[in-house]
Short mmCIF file of C-alpha atoms and ligand atoms in Angstrom, two decimals:
data_model
loop_
_atom_site.label_atom_id
_atom_site.label_comp_id
_atom_site.label_asym_id
_atom_site.label_seq_id
_atom_site.Cartn_x
_atom_site.Cartn_y
_atom_site.Cartn_z
CA MET A 265 7.41 19.74 30.68
CA LEU A 266 7.83 16.85 28.28
CA ALA A 267 7.84 17.83 24.59
CA MET A 268 8.67 15.91 21.44
CA LEU A 269 11.05 18.19 19.54
CA LEU A 270 11.89 18.43 15.87
CA THR A 271 15.49 19.66 15.83
CA ALA A 272 16.25 19.03 12.16
CA PRO A 273 13.95 18.07 9.28
CA GLY A 274 14.46 14.47 8.26
CA SER A 275 15.41 13.26 11.74
CA PRO A 276 13.09 11.66 14.32
CA LEU A 277 11.51 13.78 17.05
CA ARG A 278 13.46 13.82 20.31
CA PRO A 279 11.82 13.62 23.73
CA ALA A 280 13.01 16.62 25.76
CA THR A 281 12.26 18.24 29.07
CA ILE A 282 11.89 21.97 28.46
CA PRO A 283 10.49 24.81 30.60
CA ASP A 284 6.69 25.20 30.53
CA PRO A 285 5.78 27.95 28.06
CA VAL A 286 4.54 31.24 29.54
CA PRO A 287 1.51 32.94 27.96
CA ALA A 288 2.33 36.37 26.53
CA ALA A 289 -0.25 39.15 26.30
CA GLY A 290 -3.29 37.86 24.42
CA GLN A 291 -2.28 34.22 24.86
CA VAL A 292 -3.51 31.39 27.04
CA LEU A 293 -1.56 28.49 28.51
CA LEU A 294 -3.21 25.15 27.78
CA ARG A 295 -2.71 21.83 29.47
CA VAL A 296 -2.85 19.56 26.43
CA GLY A 297 -5.44 16.78 26.68
CA ALA A 298 -4.89 15.39 23.18
CA CYS A 299 -3.17 16.42 19.97
CA GLY A 300 -3.93 14.93 16.59
CA ILE A 301 -1.25 13.81 14.14
CA CYS A 302 -1.89 15.36 10.73
CA ARG A 303 -0.25 14.57 7.41
CA THR A 304 1.05 18.15 7.39
CA ASP A 305 3.16 17.21 10.44
CA LEU A 306 4.86 14.62 8.25
CA HIS A 307 5.52 17.22 5.54
CA VAL A 308 7.10 19.54 8.14
CA ALA A 309 9.12 16.74 9.76
CA ASP A 310 10.33 15.54 6.36
CA GLY A 311 11.44 19.02 5.28
CA GLU A 312 8.84 19.33 2.51
CA LEU A 313 7.61 22.68 3.87
CA PRO A 314 10.22 25.45 3.98
CA GLU A 315 11.75 27.09 7.04
CA PRO A 316 9.96 25.67 10.06
CA LYS A 317 10.81 27.19 13.45
CA LEU A 318 13.59 25.05 14.94
CA PRO A 319 13.63 23.41 17.35
CA LEU A 320 9.89 22.94 16.89
CA VAL A 321 7.02 21.32 18.74
CA LEU A 322 4.77 19.90 15.99
CA GLY A 323 1.02 19.51 16.26
CA HIS A 324 -1.90 21.69 15.20
CA GLU A 325 -4.93 19.71 16.34
CA ILE A 326 -4.67 20.62 20.02
CA VAL A 327 -7.39 20.07 22.58
CA GLY A 328 -6.51 21.57 25.91
CA GLU A 329 -7.79 23.05 29.12
CA VAL A 330 -6.92 26.66 29.86
CA ALA A 331 -4.45 26.60 32.77
CA SER A 332 -3.72 30.32 32.88
CA VAL A 333 -4.50 33.45 30.94
CA GLY A 334 -2.07 36.13 29.72
CA ALA A 335 -2.80 39.85 29.95
CA GLY A 336 -5.82 40.84 27.88
CA ALA A 337 -6.80 37.28 26.89
CA ASP A 338 -9.96 37.56 28.96
CA ARG A 339 -12.27 36.02 26.38
CA LEU A 340 -11.18 32.72 27.98
CA GLU A 341 -10.78 31.66 31.58
CA ALA A 342 -9.03 28.93 33.49
CA GLY A 343 -10.82 25.60 33.08
CA ASP A 344 -12.27 26.29 29.60
CA ARG A 345 -11.79 23.48 27.09
CA VAL A 346 -10.66 24.81 23.70
CA GLY A 347 -9.21 23.65 20.41
CA VAL A 348 -6.22 25.16 18.65
CA PRO A 349 -6.05 24.82 14.86
CA TRP A 350 -3.35 25.30 12.20
CA LEU A 351 -4.12 29.01 11.78
CA GLY A 352 -2.28 30.54 14.73
CA TRP A 353 -2.08 34.24 13.87
CA THR A 354 -2.95 36.61 11.03
CA CYS A 355 -2.01 40.24 10.44
CA GLY A 356 -5.54 41.62 10.10
CA GLU A 357 -4.19 44.29 7.72
CA CYS A 358 -3.29 42.73 4.37
CA ARG A 359 -5.72 42.69 1.44
CA TYR A 360 -6.69 39.07 2.20
CA CYS A 361 -7.37 39.68 5.88
CA ARG A 362 -9.42 42.75 5.09
CA ALA A 363 -11.47 40.77 2.57
CA GLY A 364 -12.39 38.00 5.04
CA ARG A 365 -9.86 35.62 3.50
CA GLU A 366 -7.45 35.36 6.42
CA ASN A 367 -6.57 31.81 5.31
CA LEU A 368 -4.50 33.51 2.58
CA CYS A 369 -2.91 36.17 4.87
CA ASP A 370 0.50 37.24 3.58
CA ARG A 371 1.99 37.11 7.07
CA ALA A 372 -0.01 34.26 8.62
CA ARG A 373 1.70 32.13 11.24
CA PHE A 374 0.80 28.50 11.71
CA THR A 375 0.63 26.27 14.79
CA GLY A 376 3.18 23.47 14.88
CA TYR A 377 5.16 25.13 12.09
CA GLN A 378 6.11 28.73 12.93
CA ILE A 379 4.56 28.53 16.42
CA ASP A 380 5.18 25.64 18.83
CA GLY A 381 2.28 23.19 18.75
CA GLY A 382 0.76 20.42 20.82
CA TYR A 383 3.18 17.46 20.86
CA ALA A 384 3.84 18.47 24.48
CA GLU A 385 2.25 18.60 27.91
CA TYR A 386 1.55 22.34 27.59
CA ALA A 387 1.13 24.81 24.75
CA VAL A 388 0.42 28.50 24.45
CA ALA A 389 -1.99 29.93 21.87
CA ASP A 390 -3.42 33.30 20.90
CA ALA A 391 -6.84 33.30 22.56
CA ARG A 392 -8.46 34.88 19.47
CA TYR A 393 -7.65 31.77 17.41
CA CYS A 394 -8.90 29.18 19.92
CA PHE A 395 -12.25 27.52 19.33
CA PRO A 396 -14.81 26.35 21.87
CA LEU A 397 -15.51 22.65 21.24
CA PRO A 398 -18.77 20.69 21.14
CA PRO A 399 -19.01 18.89 24.50
CA SER A 400 -20.21 15.63 22.95
CA TYR A 401 -16.67 14.68 21.86
CA THR A 402 -13.87 13.46 24.11
CA ASP A 403 -10.50 15.23 23.86
CA ALA A 404 -9.16 12.49 21.57
CA GLU A 405 -12.26 12.61 19.36
CA ALA A 406 -12.27 16.42 19.19
CA ALA A 407 -8.60 16.70 18.16
CA PRO A 408 -9.03 15.48 14.54
CA LEU A 409 -11.94 17.89 14.08
CA LEU A 410 -9.45 20.75 14.26
CA CYS A 411 -7.65 20.08 10.98
CA ALA A 412 -8.86 16.88 9.35
CA GLY A 413 -12.45 17.93 9.98
CA LEU A 414 -12.03 21.64 9.38
CA ILE A 415 -9.92 21.51 6.22
CA GLY A 416 -11.98 18.57 4.99
CA HIS A 417 -15.10 20.66 5.42
CA ARG A 418 -13.57 23.62 3.59
CA ALA A 419 -12.68 21.22 0.76
CA LEU A 420 -16.25 19.87 0.75
CA ARG A 421 -17.61 23.42 0.43
CA ALA A 422 -15.17 24.01 -2.45
CA ALA A 423 -16.57 20.92 -4.18
CA GLY A 424 -19.91 22.73 -4.50
CA ASP A 425 -23.22 20.90 -4.37
CA ALA A 426 -21.86 17.70 -5.98
CA GLU A 427 -24.24 14.80 -5.40
CA ARG A 428 -21.69 12.14 -6.43
CA LEU A 429 -18.50 12.95 -4.53
CA GLY A 430 -15.19 11.15 -4.98
CA VAL A 431 -12.59 11.16 -2.18
CA TYR A 432 -9.03 10.05 -2.87
CA GLY A 433 -7.27 8.83 0.26
CA PHE A 434 -9.51 7.59 3.06
CA GLY A 435 -7.66 8.83 6.15
CA ALA A 436 -8.55 11.16 9.00
CA ALA A 437 -10.06 13.92 6.84
CA ALA A 438 -12.01 11.68 4.47
CA HIS A 439 -13.51 9.62 7.28
CA ILE A 440 -15.06 12.82 8.68
CA VAL A 441 -15.96 14.41 5.32
CA ALA A 442 -17.71 11.21 4.19
CA GLN A 443 -20.03 11.42 7.19
CA VAL A 444 -20.80 15.11 6.64
CA ALA A 445 -21.39 14.47 2.93
CA ARG A 446 -23.75 11.60 3.72
CA HIS A 447 -25.59 13.82 6.19
CA GLU A 448 -26.07 16.30 3.33
CA GLY A 449 -27.55 13.59 1.11
CA ARG A 450 -24.53 13.12 -1.15
CA ARG A 451 -23.15 9.79 -2.30
CA VAL A 452 -19.49 9.16 -1.53
CA PHE A 453 -17.09 7.18 -3.72
CA ALA A 454 -13.93 6.33 -1.78
CA PHE A 455 -10.61 5.63 -3.46
CA THR A 456 -7.81 4.05 -1.43
CA ARG A 457 -4.30 2.77 -2.10
CA PRO A 458 -4.56 -0.32 -4.32
CA GLY A 459 -4.69 -3.39 -2.07
CA ASP A 460 -6.05 -1.53 0.98
CA ALA A 461 -9.10 -3.77 1.43
CA GLU A 462 -9.38 -2.69 5.08
CA GLY A 463 -9.52 0.98 4.12
CA GLN A 464 -12.22 0.20 1.57
CA ALA A 465 -14.24 -1.75 4.15
CA PHE A 466 -13.87 1.19 6.58
CA ALA A 467 -15.23 3.60 3.94
CA LEU A 468 -18.24 1.36 3.28
CA GLU A 469 -18.85 1.08 7.03
CA LEU A 470 -19.05 4.89 7.18
CA GLY A 471 -21.67 4.98 4.45
CA ALA A 472 -19.68 5.26 1.21
CA ALA A 473 -21.74 4.13 -1.79
CA TRP A 474 -18.64 2.53 -3.35
CA ALA A 475 -15.03 1.95 -2.37
CA GLY A 476 -12.17 0.75 -4.53
CA PRO A 477 -8.53 1.25 -5.46
CA SER A 478 -7.41 4.59 -6.94
CA SER A 479 -6.17 2.66 -9.98
CA GLU A 480 -9.81 1.99 -10.93
CA HIS A 481 -12.42 4.27 -12.46
CA ALA A 482 -15.46 5.16 -10.40
CA PRO A 483 -18.47 2.97 -11.33
CA GLU A 484 -20.26 6.10 -12.52
CA GLU A 485 -19.37 9.70 -13.35
CA LEU A 486 -18.65 11.92 -10.36
CA ASP A 487 -19.77 15.51 -9.89
CA ALA A 488 -16.68 16.46 -7.88
CA ALA A 489 -13.67 14.88 -6.23
CA ILE A 490 -11.47 15.79 -3.28
CA ILE A 491 -7.87 14.59 -3.22
CA PHE A 492 -6.54 14.11 0.32
CA ALA A 493 -3.59 11.86 -0.56
CA PRO A 494 -0.41 13.84 -1.36
CA VAL A 495 -0.03 12.09 -4.71
CA GLY A 496 0.08 14.27 -7.84
CA ALA A 497 -0.77 11.38 -10.17
CA LEU A 498 -4.24 11.27 -8.61
CA LEU A 499 -5.13 14.62 -10.16
CA PRO A 500 -5.42 13.42 -13.79
CA ALA A 501 -7.11 10.25 -12.48
CA ALA A 502 -9.71 12.35 -10.65
CA LEU A 503 -10.22 14.63 -13.67
CA ARG A 504 -10.98 11.55 -15.76
CA SER A 505 -13.66 10.55 -13.24
CA VAL A 506 -15.53 13.86 -12.96
CA ALA A 507 -18.36 14.92 -15.23
CA LYS A 508 -18.39 18.14 -17.29
CA GLY A 509 -18.47 21.17 -15.02
CA GLY A 510 -17.09 19.13 -12.11
CA THR A 511 -14.43 20.32 -9.65
CA VAL A 512 -11.35 18.51 -8.41
CA VAL A 513 -10.20 19.92 -5.05
CA CYS A 514 -6.65 19.34 -3.83
CA ALA A 515 -6.97 19.50 -0.04
CA GLY A 516 -3.38 18.93 1.07
CA ILE A 517 -0.63 21.47 1.67
CA HIS A 518 1.92 19.45 -0.30
CA MET A 519 1.66 17.10 -3.25
CA SER A 520 4.18 15.18 -5.33
CA PRO A 521 4.58 16.59 -8.87
CA ILE A 522 1.49 16.38 -11.06
CA PRO A 523 2.14 14.50 -14.31
CA SER A 524 1.20 16.28 -17.54
CA PHE A 525 -2.21 15.38 -18.95
CA PRO A 526 -4.15 16.00 -22.15
CA TYR A 527 -6.28 19.15 -22.26
CA GLU A 528 -9.35 17.11 -23.17
CA ILE A 529 -9.72 15.81 -19.58
CA LEU A 530 -9.91 19.41 -18.29
CA TRP A 531 -12.11 20.58 -21.18
CA GLY A 532 -15.85 20.76 -20.50
CA GLU A 533 -15.44 23.43 -17.80
CA ARG A 534 -13.89 21.09 -15.29
CA VAL A 535 -12.14 22.99 -12.51
CA VAL A 536 -8.98 22.17 -10.56
CA ARG A 537 -8.38 24.07 -7.35
CA SER A 538 -6.58 23.85 -4.02
CA VAL A 539 -7.76 24.61 -0.53
CA ALA A 540 -5.35 26.49 1.70
CA ASN A 541 -5.53 26.72 5.49
CA LEU A 542 -8.71 27.87 7.23
CA THR A 543 -10.47 30.97 8.44
CA ARG A 544 -11.91 31.33 11.93
CA GLN A 545 -15.30 31.53 10.22
CA ASP A 546 -14.68 28.00 8.81
CA GLY A 547 -13.92 26.82 12.32
CA ALA A 548 -17.07 28.28 13.83
CA GLU A 549 -19.21 26.80 11.02
CA PHE A 550 -17.71 23.34 11.06
CA LEU A 551 -17.54 22.93 14.84
CA GLY A 552 -21.14 24.14 15.05
CA LEU A 553 -22.09 21.45 12.54
CA ALA A 554 -20.05 18.81 14.40
CA GLY A 555 -22.07 19.66 17.50
CA THR A 556 -25.32 18.82 15.71
CA ILE A 557 -24.39 15.84 13.49
CA PRO A 558 -23.20 13.00 15.66
CA LEU A 559 -19.93 12.27 13.82
CA ARG A 560 -18.33 8.95 14.61
CA ILE A 561 -14.67 9.83 15.06
CA THR A 562 -12.37 6.84 14.86
CA THR A 563 -9.05 7.39 16.60
CA THR A 564 -5.90 5.48 17.39
CA SER A 565 -4.46 6.97 20.58
CA LEU A 566 -0.76 6.78 21.39
CA PRO A 567 1.14 8.16 24.37
CA LEU A 568 2.93 11.43 23.56
CA GLU A 569 6.31 9.70 23.86
CA GLN A 570 5.35 7.52 20.86
CA ALA A 571 4.97 10.45 18.46
CA ASN A 572 7.56 8.99 16.06
CA GLU A 573 5.67 5.70 15.98
CA GLY A 574 2.47 7.61 15.19
CA LEU A 575 4.13 9.56 12.36
CA ASN A 576 5.57 6.36 10.90
CA ARG A 577 2.22 4.60 11.02
CA LEU A 578 0.59 7.53 9.24
CA ARG A 579 3.33 7.53 6.61
CA SER A 580 2.83 3.85 5.85
CA GLY A 581 -0.98 4.09 5.77
CA GLN A 582 -1.52 1.98 8.89
CA VAL A 583 -3.81 4.38 10.74
CA ARG A 584 -7.54 3.73 10.77
CA GLY A 585 -9.25 7.13 11.10
CA ALA A 586 -7.04 9.60 12.98
CA ALA A 587 -3.92 9.15 15.13
CA VAL A 588 -3.94 11.14 18.37
CA LEU A 589 -1.21 11.73 20.96
CA ILE A 590 -2.10 11.74 24.65
CA PRO A 591 0.32 13.39 27.11
CA PRO A 592 1.06 11.68 30.42
CA ILE A 593 -1.20 12.61 33.33
CA ARG A 594 0.62 14.74 35.89
ZN1 LIG B 1552 -3.11 39.36 6.68
ZN1 LIG B 1553 -3.41 19.49 9.48
#
């Protein structure tokens, strides 16, 4: 099969023909229909996350059709359409797993990082971590639900019942979260890179109450903010925008260093927290919701062979909504 391989962090992915993977016990083989490009893929490719499997197939927003089933993976059958998220395996035994917090599992393994992912024609996945997908979305539309949507939704839950919600970085995750937040009756204030008039127009199109550059203050106090952009300097900026008792959620896996800031902007019971990974419960909840709210998923599809182009476009902020890779038809 064709796969785009990361052989060394910091170097472009290489197209390679490698043997089709074979599903082990408990796994399924998927024919990939679409795989989203997530910012985390950039962090892995750039060497900002330690010790990836090498060579590695990136990609943890996989939509695929079950082609064959390994021993004991009988919860799925050939022909089923499923999604594969970032959380690829957990131990089920550590204190986090036992407490229903498998997103924090000490021994968790992640798709497209420690397990080969979906920048390929085929992928294998542990059947217990695959999600059924709402049928109303195409493969390309469903792919971004699996991380941008899921992690975005976990971040939205972490923001509490904030009525005035700030989002910093209006990419794949924010464009989904904004729609869910609107559906819940919240008002969304979207911050983009300074000068990104198109991004601001996109946010307003999706129902944001206000959109402007991250260098500006929100036009009114916010009750919470979610930071999707991997920029540490946004944290003090967001703290300055939230009201007393408000929460600032850092939703990314990696962020540039956070500059020091005066205690007074944290004072007043403001909270700073991160969101790490996902639980299968998150997946079931969010995908259930996505099946009932008609989310408008904006995608830019590229052929699998153009994975490097997709990563570069994401890096330079040129993707409207979510970038998605489509393998060749064979
Ligand atoms: Zn565990
Ligand atoms: Zn992701």
